[in-house]
Amino acid sequence: MDFDGDGHLDLVSGSYDPGEVYLFRGQGRGKYAARETIKDRSGKPIIRVPDQKDTIESFGSWITLIDWDGDGDLDILVGTYEGEMFVRRNEGTRKEPAFAIANEWVEVNGEHLQVPGNHANPVIADWDGDGQWDIVTGSENGGVYWYRNVGKRGEPKFADAGIIIAPHEGGHGYGELLEAGRDPKPGIRSQIAVLDYDGDGKLDVLVGDFCTYLHIKKGMSDADRRDFEKLRQDQQATGERLGKVMQKTQERFAEMMKGVPENEWYTGKNGEKWQKLYQEMKDLPEYKAAREEQEQLGRSMRKYVEPSQTREFFPGSPETPHGYVWLFRRK
């Protein structure tokens, strides 16, 4: 994408933390300048919550550029972790962008567009070939969705989401079983590109994903299978115990923060209070016991699972994380 109209292709990117959007200016011959934070015309970073008290409020951004209002320059469309999207209009020129200071939220039927499963990462494509650009987006649940542009040039308007690729099947994307000899399925957190991959005149979709698998060893006996399933059940129960301890800690903190705006809960002195509570939770005998049990269960499961092919997902875990790229050809 030529961000500034100088004839060189540039790179633009969102970020997980702190959620700012970035520009790497192309210098030609495959070289790029150091990262710049894209800012609005007042000099502030373009983020989900411009007046945030804590960076977590703007956590997660995915961006694309489009002439939203048909005035000949490029505006910024930002997808958020929460599954919404907003626009920052370019109030300058193509070569000298000056972006609006306020977010303009994309709507469907008068309400904020909300991608099923969150993690909105939009791309622009004329999916239905009607001459109008549409929004296609991936999602936390692994699905790919299409928001048809039913407006007109300079005044985009969007229909309800259509499903291009169904959400991930088989679980929540973590610790899923993969039997020996079986192929994995597309996972969660779909990151997409829309293009005519095979040159047949139809738009296809490339999907990057994430998933963690337990690669089951070949030839497990019935007794081994029963033992393995028991370990899995015990692991789930231990996870639930840990979750309950965390929930109680969060409830204690919420009680302490009564009357305090949520966007101030984890900043300054309040943030220190949370860190103190969190450490107290980690020091609780029941929490320590559950964590040790969880790690022991993970070690016990290793005899039934192929060794991690990359790295451990977390210490003591036999899960193997994967990120594949899938091609979905359009029929």
PDB file of C-alpha atoms in Angstrom, residues 4-290:
ATOM      1  CA  ASP A   4       1.745   8.754   1.149  1.00  0.00           C
ATOM      2  CA  GLY A   5       1.525   8.673  -2.658  1.00  0.00           C
ATOM      3  CA  ASP A   6       5.288   8.883  -3.230  1.00  0.00           C
ATOM      4  CA  GLY A   7       5.370   5.898  -5.574  1.00  0.00           C
ATOM      5  CA  HIS A   8       6.876   3.485  -3.042  1.00  0.00           C
ATOM      6  CA  LEU A   9       4.939   0.695  -1.356  1.00  0.00           C
ATOM      7  CA  ASP A  10       4.752   1.077   2.410  1.00  0.00           C
ATOM      8  CA  LEU A  11       3.794  -1.275   5.243  1.00  0.00           C
ATOM      9  CA  VAL A  12       1.046  -0.439   7.732  1.00  0.00           C
ATOM     10  CA  SER A  13       0.246  -2.453  10.834  1.00  0.00           C
ATOM     11  CA  GLY A  14      -1.842  -2.499  13.948  1.00  0.00           C
ATOM     12  CA  SER A  15      -0.557  -3.890  17.233  1.00  0.00           C
ATOM     13  CA  TYR A  16      -1.727  -6.061  20.098  1.00  0.00           C
ATOM     14  CA  ASP A  17      -0.211  -3.973  22.856  1.00  0.00           C
ATOM     15  CA  PRO A  18      -0.559  -0.986  23.047  1.00  0.00           C
ATOM     16  CA  GLY A  19      -3.030  -1.020  20.145  1.00  0.00           C
ATOM     17  CA  GLU A  20      -1.427   1.841  18.235  1.00  0.00           C
ATOM     18  CA  VAL A  21      -1.154   1.778  14.431  1.00  0.00           C
ATOM     19  CA  TYR A  22       2.193   1.921  12.675  1.00  0.00           C
ATOM     20  CA  LEU A  23       3.776   2.892   9.363  1.00  0.00           C
ATOM     21  CA  PHE A  24       6.987   1.572   7.814  1.00  0.00           C
ATOM     22  CA  ARG A  25       7.738   3.864   4.875  1.00  0.00           C
ATOM     23  CA  GLY A  26       8.993   2.175   1.725  1.00  0.00           C
ATOM     24  CA  GLN A  27      12.344   3.412   0.464  1.00  0.00           C
ATOM     25  CA  GLY A  28      12.452   1.323  -2.689  1.00  0.00           C
ATOM     26  CA  ARG A  29      14.334  -1.859  -3.533  1.00  0.00           C
ATOM     27  CA  GLY A  30      12.657  -3.726  -0.683  1.00  0.00           C
ATOM     28  CA  LYS A  31      13.926  -1.407   2.043  1.00  0.00           C
ATOM     29  CA  TYR A  32      11.790   0.250   4.714  1.00  0.00           C
ATOM     30  CA  ALA A  33      12.330   3.048   7.202  1.00  0.00           C
ATOM     31  CA  ALA A  34      12.037   2.564  10.938  1.00  0.00           C
ATOM     32  CA  ARG A  35       8.581   2.271  12.495  1.00  0.00           C
ATOM     33  CA  GLU A  36       6.478   5.405  12.866  1.00  0.00           C
ATOM     34  CA  THR A  37       3.374   5.693  15.026  1.00  0.00           C
ATOM     35  CA  ILE A  38       0.530   7.010  12.880  1.00  0.00           C
ATOM     36  CA  LYS A  39      -1.007   9.980  14.666  1.00  0.00           C
ATOM     37  CA  ASP A  40      -4.036  12.203  14.211  1.00  0.00           C
ATOM     38  CA  ARG A  41      -3.792  15.873  13.253  1.00  0.00           C
ATOM     39  CA  SER A  42      -3.495  16.837  16.928  1.00  0.00           C
ATOM     40  CA  GLY A  43      -0.394  14.663  17.309  1.00  0.00           C
ATOM     41  CA  LYS A  44      -2.005  11.875  19.329  1.00  0.00           C
ATOM     42  CA  PRO A  45      -1.775   8.158  18.419  1.00  0.00           C
ATOM     43  CA  ILE A  46      -4.794   6.700  16.618  1.00  0.00           C
ATOM     44  CA  ILE A  47      -6.255   4.276  19.151  1.00  0.00           C
ATOM     45  CA  ARG A  48      -9.601   2.830  20.204  1.00  0.00           C
ATOM     46  CA  VAL A  49      -9.976   5.043  23.303  1.00  0.00           C
ATOM     47  CA  PRO A  50      -8.257   8.390  22.585  1.00  0.00           C
ATOM     48  CA  ASP A  51      -8.604   9.613  26.198  1.00  0.00           C
ATOM     49  CA  GLN A  52      -7.640   6.289  27.773  1.00  0.00           C
ATOM     50  CA  LYS A  53      -6.368   6.065  31.334  1.00  0.00           C
ATOM     51  CA  ASP A  54      -4.832   2.618  30.760  1.00  0.00           C
ATOM     52  CA  THR A  55      -3.345   1.160  27.558  1.00  0.00           C
ATOM     53  CA  ILE A  56      -5.420  -1.999  28.005  1.00  0.00           C
ATOM     54  CA  GLU A  57      -8.453   0.019  26.873  1.00  0.00           C
ATOM     55  CA  SER A  58      -7.055   0.117  23.320  1.00  0.00           C
ATOM     56  CA  PHE A  59      -5.488  -3.349  23.344  1.00  0.00           C
ATOM     57  CA  GLY A  60      -5.512  -4.993  19.900  1.00  0.00           C
ATOM     58  CA  SER A  61      -5.794  -3.245  16.534  1.00  0.00           C
ATOM     59  CA  TRP A  62      -5.827  -4.371  12.903  1.00  0.00           C
ATOM     60  CA  ILE A  63      -5.872  -1.805  10.116  1.00  0.00           C
ATOM     61  CA  THR A  64      -6.437  -1.298   6.426  1.00  0.00           C
ATOM     62  CA  LEU A  65      -6.554   1.802   4.224  1.00  0.00           C
ATOM     63  CA  ILE A  66      -9.499   2.801   2.009  1.00  0.00           C
ATOM     64  CA  ASP A  67     -10.882   5.965   0.457  1.00  0.00           C
ATOM     65  CA  TRP A  68     -13.886   5.813   2.774  1.00  0.00           C
ATOM     66  CA  ASP A  69     -15.565   9.026   1.691  1.00  0.00           C
ATOM     67  CA  GLY A  70     -14.587   9.099  -1.995  1.00  0.00           C
ATOM     68  CA  ASP A  71     -12.538  12.301  -1.771  1.00  0.00           C
ATOM     69  CA  GLY A  72      -9.425  10.823  -3.370  1.00  0.00           C
ATOM     70  CA  ASP A  73      -7.250  10.274  -0.293  1.00  0.00           C
ATOM     71  CA  LEU A  74      -6.781   7.283   1.996  1.00  0.00           C
ATOM     72  CA  ASP A  75      -8.611   6.957   5.311  1.00  0.00           C
ATOM     73  CA  ILE A  76      -7.793   4.436   8.041  1.00  0.00           C
ATOM     74  CA  LEU A  77     -10.164   1.618   8.999  1.00  0.00           C
ATOM     75  CA  VAL A  78      -9.276   0.003  12.329  1.00  0.00           C
ATOM     76  CA  GLY A  79     -10.596  -3.317  13.626  1.00  0.00           C
ATOM     77  CA  THR A  80     -10.553  -3.765  17.394  1.00  0.00           C
ATOM     78  CA  TYR A  81     -10.018  -6.619  19.817  1.00  0.00           C
ATOM     79  CA  GLU A  82     -13.651  -6.255  20.916  1.00  0.00           C
ATOM     80  CA  GLY A  83     -14.810  -6.923  17.329  1.00  0.00           C
ATOM     81  CA  GLU A  84     -15.846  -3.373  16.457  1.00  0.00           C
ATOM     82  CA  MET A  85     -14.400  -1.129  13.733  1.00  0.00           C
ATOM     83  CA  PHE A  86     -13.815   2.588  13.482  1.00  0.00           C
ATOM     84  CA  VAL A  87     -12.664   5.020  10.808  1.00  0.00           C
ATOM     85  CA  ARG A  88     -10.255   7.935  11.054  1.00  0.00           C
ATOM     86  CA  ARG A  89     -10.905  10.145   8.034  1.00  0.00           C
ATOM     87  CA  ASN A  90      -7.997  11.789   6.261  1.00  0.00           C
ATOM     88  CA  GLU A  91      -8.699  15.518   6.492  1.00  0.00           C
ATOM     89  CA  GLY A  92      -5.469  16.339   4.691  1.00  0.00           C
ATOM     90  CA  THR A  93      -4.295  15.122   1.291  1.00  0.00           C
ATOM     91  CA  ARG A  94      -2.994  11.876  -0.171  1.00  0.00           C
ATOM     92  CA  LYS A  95       0.629  13.051   0.124  1.00  0.00           C
ATOM     93  CA  GLU A  96       0.184  14.907   3.409  1.00  0.00           C
ATOM     94  CA  PRO A  97      -2.332  12.956   5.498  1.00  0.00           C
ATOM     95  CA  ALA A  98      -3.971  14.617   8.504  1.00  0.00           C
ATOM     96  CA  PHE A  99      -6.293  12.255  10.319  1.00  0.00           C
ATOM     97  CA  ALA A 100      -9.399  13.181  12.286  1.00  0.00           C
ATOM     98  CA  ILE A 101      -9.103  13.341  16.072  1.00  0.00           C
ATOM     99  CA  ALA A 102     -12.275  11.323  16.742  1.00  0.00           C
ATOM    100  CA  ASN A 103     -13.243   7.736  15.982  1.00  0.00           C
ATOM    101  CA  GLU A 104     -16.169   7.239  13.619  1.00  0.00           C
ATOM    102  CA  TRP A 105     -17.675   3.864  14.473  1.00  0.00           C
ATOM    103  CA  VAL A 106     -18.776   1.609  11.619  1.00  0.00           C
ATOM    104  CA  GLU A 107     -22.435   0.659  11.978  1.00  0.00           C
ATOM    105  CA  VAL A 108     -24.834  -2.039  10.836  1.00  0.00           C
ATOM    106  CA  ASN A 109     -28.550  -1.347  11.272  1.00  0.00           C
ATOM    107  CA  GLY A 110     -27.841   1.691  13.443  1.00  0.00           C
ATOM    108  CA  GLU A 111     -25.570  -0.136  15.904  1.00  0.00           C
ATOM    109  CA  HIS A 112     -21.818  -0.636  16.108  1.00  0.00           C
ATOM    110  CA  LEU A 113     -20.680  -3.349  13.735  1.00  0.00           C
ATOM    111  CA  GLN A 114     -19.784  -6.351  15.894  1.00  0.00           C
ATOM    112  CA  VAL A 115     -17.803  -9.216  14.396  1.00  0.00           C
ATOM    113  CA  PRO A 116     -18.936 -12.599  15.776  1.00  0.00           C
ATOM    114  CA  GLY A 117     -16.241 -13.843  18.141  1.00  0.00           C
ATOM    115  CA  ASN A 118     -14.330 -10.506  18.338  1.00  0.00           C
ATOM    116  CA  HIS A 119     -10.833  -9.833  16.880  1.00  0.00           C
ATOM    117  CA  ALA A 120     -11.943  -7.732  13.882  1.00  0.00           C
ATOM    118  CA  ASN A 121      -9.171  -7.654  11.268  1.00  0.00           C
ATOM    119  CA  PRO A 122     -10.727  -6.059   8.173  1.00  0.00           C
ATOM    120  CA  VAL A 123      -9.624  -6.151   4.559  1.00  0.00           C
ATOM    121  CA  ILE A 124     -11.281  -4.372   1.658  1.00  0.00           C
ATOM    122  CA  ALA A 125     -12.542  -6.347  -1.348  1.00  0.00           C
ATOM    123  CA  ASP A 126     -15.449  -6.271  -3.781  1.00  0.00           C
ATOM    124  CA  TRP A 127     -16.628  -9.708  -2.689  1.00  0.00           C
ATOM    125  CA  ASP A 128     -19.853  -9.785  -4.702  1.00  0.00           C
ATOM    126  CA  GLY A 129     -18.486  -8.048  -7.804  1.00  0.00           C
ATOM    127  CA  ASP A 130     -21.050  -5.240  -7.824  1.00  0.00           C
ATOM    128  CA  GLY A 131     -18.459  -2.493  -8.208  1.00  0.00           C
ATOM    129  CA  GLN A 132     -18.642  -1.447  -4.545  1.00  0.00           C
ATOM    130  CA  TRP A 133     -15.923  -2.276  -2.044  1.00  0.00           C
ATOM    131  CA  ASP A 134     -16.996  -4.441   0.915  1.00  0.00           C
ATOM    132  CA  ILE A 135     -15.452  -5.348   4.264  1.00  0.00           C
ATOM    133  CA  VAL A 136     -14.228  -8.920   4.778  1.00  0.00           C
ATOM    134  CA  THR A 137     -12.859  -9.829   8.198  1.00  0.00           C
ATOM    135  CA  GLY A 138     -11.438 -12.674  10.221  1.00  0.00           C
ATOM    136  CA  SER A 139     -12.419 -13.374  13.812  1.00  0.00           C
ATOM    137  CA  GLU A 140     -11.309 -14.843  17.127  1.00  0.00           C
ATOM    138  CA  ASN A 141     -13.608 -17.825  16.500  1.00  0.00           C
ATOM    139  CA  GLY A 142     -11.791 -18.659  13.261  1.00  0.00           C
ATOM    140  CA  GLY A 143     -14.641 -17.640  10.982  1.00  0.00           C
ATOM    141  CA  VAL A 144     -14.452 -15.220   8.054  1.00  0.00           C
ATOM    142  CA  TYR A 145     -17.308 -12.742   7.562  1.00  0.00           C
ATOM    143  CA  TRP A 146     -18.495 -10.428   4.791  1.00  0.00           C
ATOM    144  CA  TYR A 147     -20.156  -7.065   5.313  1.00  0.00           C
ATOM    145  CA  ARG A 148     -21.681  -6.067   1.989  1.00  0.00           C
ATOM    146  CA  ASN A 149     -21.506  -2.375   1.155  1.00  0.00           C
ATOM    147  CA  VAL A 150     -25.067  -1.382   0.271  1.00  0.00           C
ATOM    148  CA  GLY A 151     -24.371   2.349   0.288  1.00  0.00           C
ATOM    149  CA  LYS A 152     -22.988   4.523  -2.487  1.00  0.00           C
ATOM    150  CA  ARG A 153     -19.680   6.133  -3.389  1.00  0.00           C
ATOM    151  CA  GLY A 154     -18.549   8.322  -0.521  1.00  0.00           C
ATOM    152  CA  GLU A 155     -21.329   7.072   1.768  1.00  0.00           C
ATOM    153  CA  PRO A 156     -20.692   3.416   2.643  1.00  0.00           C
ATOM    154  CA  LYS A 157     -23.410   1.483   4.433  1.00  0.00           C
ATOM    155  CA  PHE A 158     -23.275  -2.160   5.459  1.00  0.00           C
ATOM    156  CA  ALA A 159     -25.608  -5.125   5.575  1.00  0.00           C
ATOM    157  CA  ASP A 160     -25.607  -7.813   8.269  1.00  0.00           C
ATOM    158  CA  ALA A 161     -22.652 -10.183   8.334  1.00  0.00           C
ATOM    159  CA  GLY A 162     -22.568 -13.006   5.816  1.00  0.00           C
ATOM    160  CA  ILE A 163     -20.495 -16.105   6.550  1.00  0.00           C
ATOM    161  CA  ILE A 164     -17.731 -16.864   4.041  1.00  0.00           C
ATOM    162  CA  ILE A 165     -15.911 -19.446   6.184  1.00  0.00           C
ATOM    163  CA  ALA A 166     -17.565 -21.087   9.183  1.00  0.00           C
ATOM    164  CA  PRO A 167     -16.041 -20.768  12.686  1.00  0.00           C
ATOM    165  CA  HIS A 168     -13.538 -23.300  13.984  1.00  0.00           C
ATOM    166  CA  GLU A 169     -14.975 -26.712  14.818  1.00  0.00           C
ATOM    167  CA  GLY A 170     -13.926 -29.118  17.531  1.00  0.00           C
ATOM    168  CA  GLY A 171     -13.326 -26.987  20.608  1.00  0.00           C
ATOM    169  CA  HIS A 172     -12.060 -23.621  21.774  1.00  0.00           C
ATOM    170  CA  GLY A 173      -8.703 -23.833  19.990  1.00  0.00           C
ATOM    171  CA  TYR A 174      -6.544 -24.864  22.966  1.00  0.00           C
ATOM    172  CA  GLY A 175      -5.375 -28.364  23.906  1.00  0.00           C
ATOM    173  CA  GLU A 176      -7.374 -30.043  21.156  1.00  0.00           C
ATOM    174  CA  LEU A 177      -6.734 -33.697  20.399  1.00  0.00           C
ATOM    175  CA  LEU A 178      -5.136 -34.676  17.109  1.00  0.00           C
ATOM    176  CA  GLU A 179      -5.114 -38.406  16.524  1.00  0.00           C
ATOM    177  CA  ALA A 180      -2.110 -39.985  14.823  1.00  0.00           C
ATOM    178  CA  GLY A 181      -2.485 -39.855  11.051  1.00  0.00           C
ATOM    179  CA  ARG A 182      -5.205 -37.178  11.150  1.00  0.00           C
ATOM    180  CA  ASP A 183      -4.817 -33.750   9.609  1.00  0.00           C
ATOM    181  CA  PRO A 184      -5.478 -30.623  11.675  1.00  0.00           C
ATOM    182  CA  LYS A 185      -8.463 -28.364  10.992  1.00  0.00           C
ATOM    183  CA  PRO A 186      -8.394 -24.589  10.573  1.00  0.00           C
ATOM    184  CA  GLY A 187      -8.067 -23.075  14.039  1.00  0.00           C
ATOM    185  CA  ILE A 188      -9.035 -19.813  15.713  1.00  0.00           C
ATOM    186  CA  ARG A 189      -7.905 -16.158  15.381  1.00  0.00           C
ATOM    187  CA  SER A 190      -8.293 -16.049  11.607  1.00  0.00           C
ATOM    188  CA  GLN A 191      -6.061 -13.461   9.907  1.00  0.00           C
ATOM    189  CA  ILE A 192      -6.962 -13.098   6.260  1.00  0.00           C
ATOM    190  CA  ALA A 193      -6.009 -11.959   2.784  1.00  0.00           C
ATOM    191  CA  VAL A 194      -8.509 -11.812  -0.096  1.00  0.00           C
ATOM    192  CA  LEU A 195      -7.088 -12.296  -3.603  1.00  0.00           C
ATOM    193  CA  ASP A 196      -7.495 -14.243  -6.826  1.00  0.00           C
ATOM    194  CA  TYR A 197      -4.987 -16.899  -5.803  1.00  0.00           C
ATOM    195  CA  ASP A 198      -5.323 -19.155  -8.854  1.00  0.00           C
ATOM    196  CA  GLY A 199      -6.093 -16.570 -11.533  1.00  0.00           C
ATOM    197  CA  ASP A 200      -9.557 -17.923 -12.357  1.00  0.00           C
ATOM    198  CA  GLY A 201     -11.263 -14.546 -11.986  1.00  0.00           C
ATOM    199  CA  LYS A 202     -12.763 -15.346  -8.572  1.00  0.00           C
ATOM    200  CA  LEU A 203     -11.657 -14.025  -5.194  1.00  0.00           C
ATOM    201  CA  ASP A 204     -10.194 -16.636  -2.846  1.00  0.00           C
ATOM    202  CA  VAL A 205      -9.291 -16.337   0.835  1.00  0.00           C
ATOM    203  CA  LEU A 206      -5.985 -17.066   2.561  1.00  0.00           C
ATOM    204  CA  VAL A 207      -6.435 -17.666   6.286  1.00  0.00           C
ATOM    205  CA  GLY A 208      -3.729 -17.670   8.939  1.00  0.00           C
ATOM    206  CA  ASP A 209      -4.772 -19.343  12.196  1.00  0.00           C
ATOM    207  CA  PHE A 210      -3.729 -20.376  15.696  1.00  0.00           C
ATOM    208  CA  CYS A 211      -4.387 -23.570  17.632  1.00  0.00           C
ATOM    209  CA  THR A 212      -2.688 -25.754  20.212  1.00  0.00           C
ATOM    210  CA  TYR A 213      -2.842 -29.530  19.812  1.00  0.00           C
ATOM    211  CA  LEU A 214      -2.134 -32.635  21.811  1.00  0.00           C
ATOM    212  CA  HIS A 215      -0.645 -34.952  19.189  1.00  0.00           C
ATOM    213  CA  ILE A 216      -1.794 -38.397  20.325  1.00  0.00           C
ATOM    214  CA  LYS A 217       0.778 -41.156  19.980  1.00  0.00           C
ATOM    215  CA  LYS A 218       0.025 -43.922  17.541  1.00  0.00           C
ATOM    216  CA  GLY A 219      -1.119 -47.316  18.803  1.00  0.00           C
ATOM    217  CA  MET A 220      -2.457 -46.399  22.248  1.00  0.00           C
ATOM    218  CA  SER A 221      -4.132 -49.308  24.004  1.00  0.00           C
ATOM    219  CA  ASP A 222      -7.649 -49.063  25.447  1.00  0.00           C
ATOM    220  CA  ALA A 223      -6.158 -48.890  28.941  1.00  0.00           C
ATOM    221  CA  ASP A 224      -3.811 -46.073  27.880  1.00  0.00           C
ATOM    222  CA  ARG A 225      -6.736 -44.242  26.330  1.00  0.00           C
ATOM    223  CA  ARG A 226      -8.754 -44.481  29.557  1.00  0.00           C
ATOM    224  CA  ASP A 227      -5.803 -43.228  31.576  1.00  0.00           C
ATOM    225  CA  PHE A 228      -5.256 -40.366  29.167  1.00  0.00           C
ATOM    226  CA  GLU A 229      -8.923 -39.334  29.277  1.00  0.00           C
ATOM    227  CA  LYS A 230      -8.842 -39.425  33.091  1.00  0.00           C
ATOM    228  CA  LEU A 231      -5.815 -37.122  33.078  1.00  0.00           C
ATOM    229  CA  ARG A 232      -7.668 -34.757  30.752  1.00  0.00           C
ATOM    230  CA  GLN A 233     -10.695 -34.687  33.054  1.00  0.00           C
ATOM    231  CA  ASP A 234      -8.503 -34.064  36.092  1.00  0.00           C
ATOM    232  CA  GLN A 235      -6.728 -31.275  34.233  1.00  0.00           C
ATOM    233  CA  GLN A 236     -10.036 -29.620  33.383  1.00  0.00           C
ATOM    234  CA  ALA A 237     -11.194 -29.859  36.998  1.00  0.00           C
ATOM    235  CA  THR A 238      -7.934 -28.310  38.183  1.00  0.00           C
ATOM    236  CA  GLY A 239      -8.338 -25.488  35.684  1.00  0.00           C
ATOM    237  CA  GLU A 240     -11.812 -24.826  37.051  1.00  0.00           C
ATOM    238  CA  ARG A 241     -10.431 -24.642  40.593  1.00  0.00           C
ATOM    239  CA  LEU A 242      -7.853 -22.101  39.493  1.00  0.00           C
ATOM    240  CA  GLY A 243     -10.560 -20.151  37.715  1.00  0.00           C
ATOM    241  CA  LYS A 244     -12.664 -19.961  40.865  1.00  0.00           C
ATOM    242  CA  VAL A 245      -9.749 -18.618  42.890  1.00  0.00           C
ATOM    243  CA  MET A 246      -9.129 -15.976  40.224  1.00  0.00           C
ATOM    244  CA  GLN A 247     -12.821 -15.080  40.145  1.00  0.00           C
ATOM    245  CA  LYS A 248     -12.868 -14.521  43.903  1.00  0.00           C
ATOM    246  CA  THR A 249      -9.821 -12.271  43.614  1.00  0.00           C
ATOM    247  CA  GLN A 250     -11.456 -10.263  40.838  1.00  0.00           C
ATOM    248  CA  GLU A 251     -14.622  -9.930  42.910  1.00  0.00           C
ATOM    249  CA  ARG A 252     -12.588  -8.668  45.880  1.00  0.00           C
ATOM    250  CA  PHE A 253     -10.933  -6.104  43.641  1.00  0.00           C
ATOM    251  CA  ALA A 254     -14.257  -4.997  42.141  1.00  0.00           C
ATOM    252  CA  GLU A 255     -15.571  -4.451  45.665  1.00  0.00           C
ATOM    253  CA  MET A 256     -12.505  -2.343  46.462  1.00  0.00           C
ATOM    254  CA  MET A 257     -13.056  -0.290  43.289  1.00  0.00           C
ATOM    255  CA  LYS A 258     -16.709   0.566  43.923  1.00  0.00           C
ATOM    256  CA  GLY A 259     -17.327   4.095  42.725  1.00  0.00           C
ATOM    257  CA  VAL A 260     -14.118   4.164  40.635  1.00  0.00           C
ATOM    258  CA  PRO A 261     -14.471   4.291  36.803  1.00  0.00           C
ATOM    259  CA  GLU A 262     -13.376   0.971  35.291  1.00  0.00           C
ATOM    260  CA  ASN A 263     -10.816   2.652  33.048  1.00  0.00           C
ATOM    261  CA  GLU A 264      -8.968   3.711  36.222  1.00  0.00           C
ATOM    262  CA  TRP A 265      -8.946   0.312  37.923  1.00  0.00           C
ATOM    263  CA  TYR A 266      -5.500  -0.729  36.720  1.00  0.00           C
ATOM    264  CA  THR A 267      -3.689   2.606  36.679  1.00  0.00           C
ATOM    265  CA  GLY A 268      -1.488   4.284  39.280  1.00  0.00           C
ATOM    266  CA  LYS A 269      -2.256   3.379  42.876  1.00  0.00           C
ATOM    267  CA  ASN A 270      -5.231   1.248  41.818  1.00  0.00           C
ATOM    268  CA  GLY A 271      -2.964  -0.828  39.609  1.00  0.00           C
ATOM    269  CA  GLU A 272      -0.658  -1.364  42.558  1.00  0.00           C
ATOM    270  CA  LYS A 273      -3.628  -2.558  44.626  1.00  0.00           C
ATOM    271  CA  TRP A 274      -4.489  -5.115  41.929  1.00  0.00           C
ATOM    272  CA  GLN A 275      -0.899  -6.352  41.731  1.00  0.00           C
ATOM    273  CA  LYS A 276      -0.861  -6.811  45.501  1.00  0.00           C
ATOM    274  CA  LEU A 277      -4.120  -8.795  45.422  1.00  0.00           C
ATOM    275  CA  TYR A 278      -2.868 -10.870  42.509  1.00  0.00           C
ATOM    276  CA  GLN A 279       0.325 -11.770  44.355  1.00  0.00           C
ATOM    277  CA  GLU A 280      -1.678 -12.657  47.460  1.00  0.00           C
ATOM    278  CA  MET A 281      -3.772 -14.987  45.308  1.00  0.00           C
ATOM    279  CA  LYS A 282      -0.648 -16.698  43.931  1.00  0.00           C
ATOM    280  CA  ASP A 283       0.574 -17.231  47.501  1.00  0.00           C
ATOM    281  CA  LEU A 284      -2.636 -18.943  48.612  1.00  0.00           C
ATOM    282  CA  PRO A 285      -2.100 -22.624  49.522  1.00  0.00           C
ATOM    283  CA  GLU A 286      -5.078 -23.723  47.391  1.00  0.00           C
ATOM    284  CA  TYR A 287      -3.766 -21.794  44.383  1.00  0.00           C
ATOM    285  CA  LYS A 288      -0.250 -23.178  44.731  1.00  0.00           C
ATOM    286  CA  ALA A 289      -1.592 -26.720  45.133  1.00  0.00           C
ATOM    287  CA  ALA A 290      -3.766 -26.430  42.042  1.00  0.00           C
TER     288      ALA A 290
END
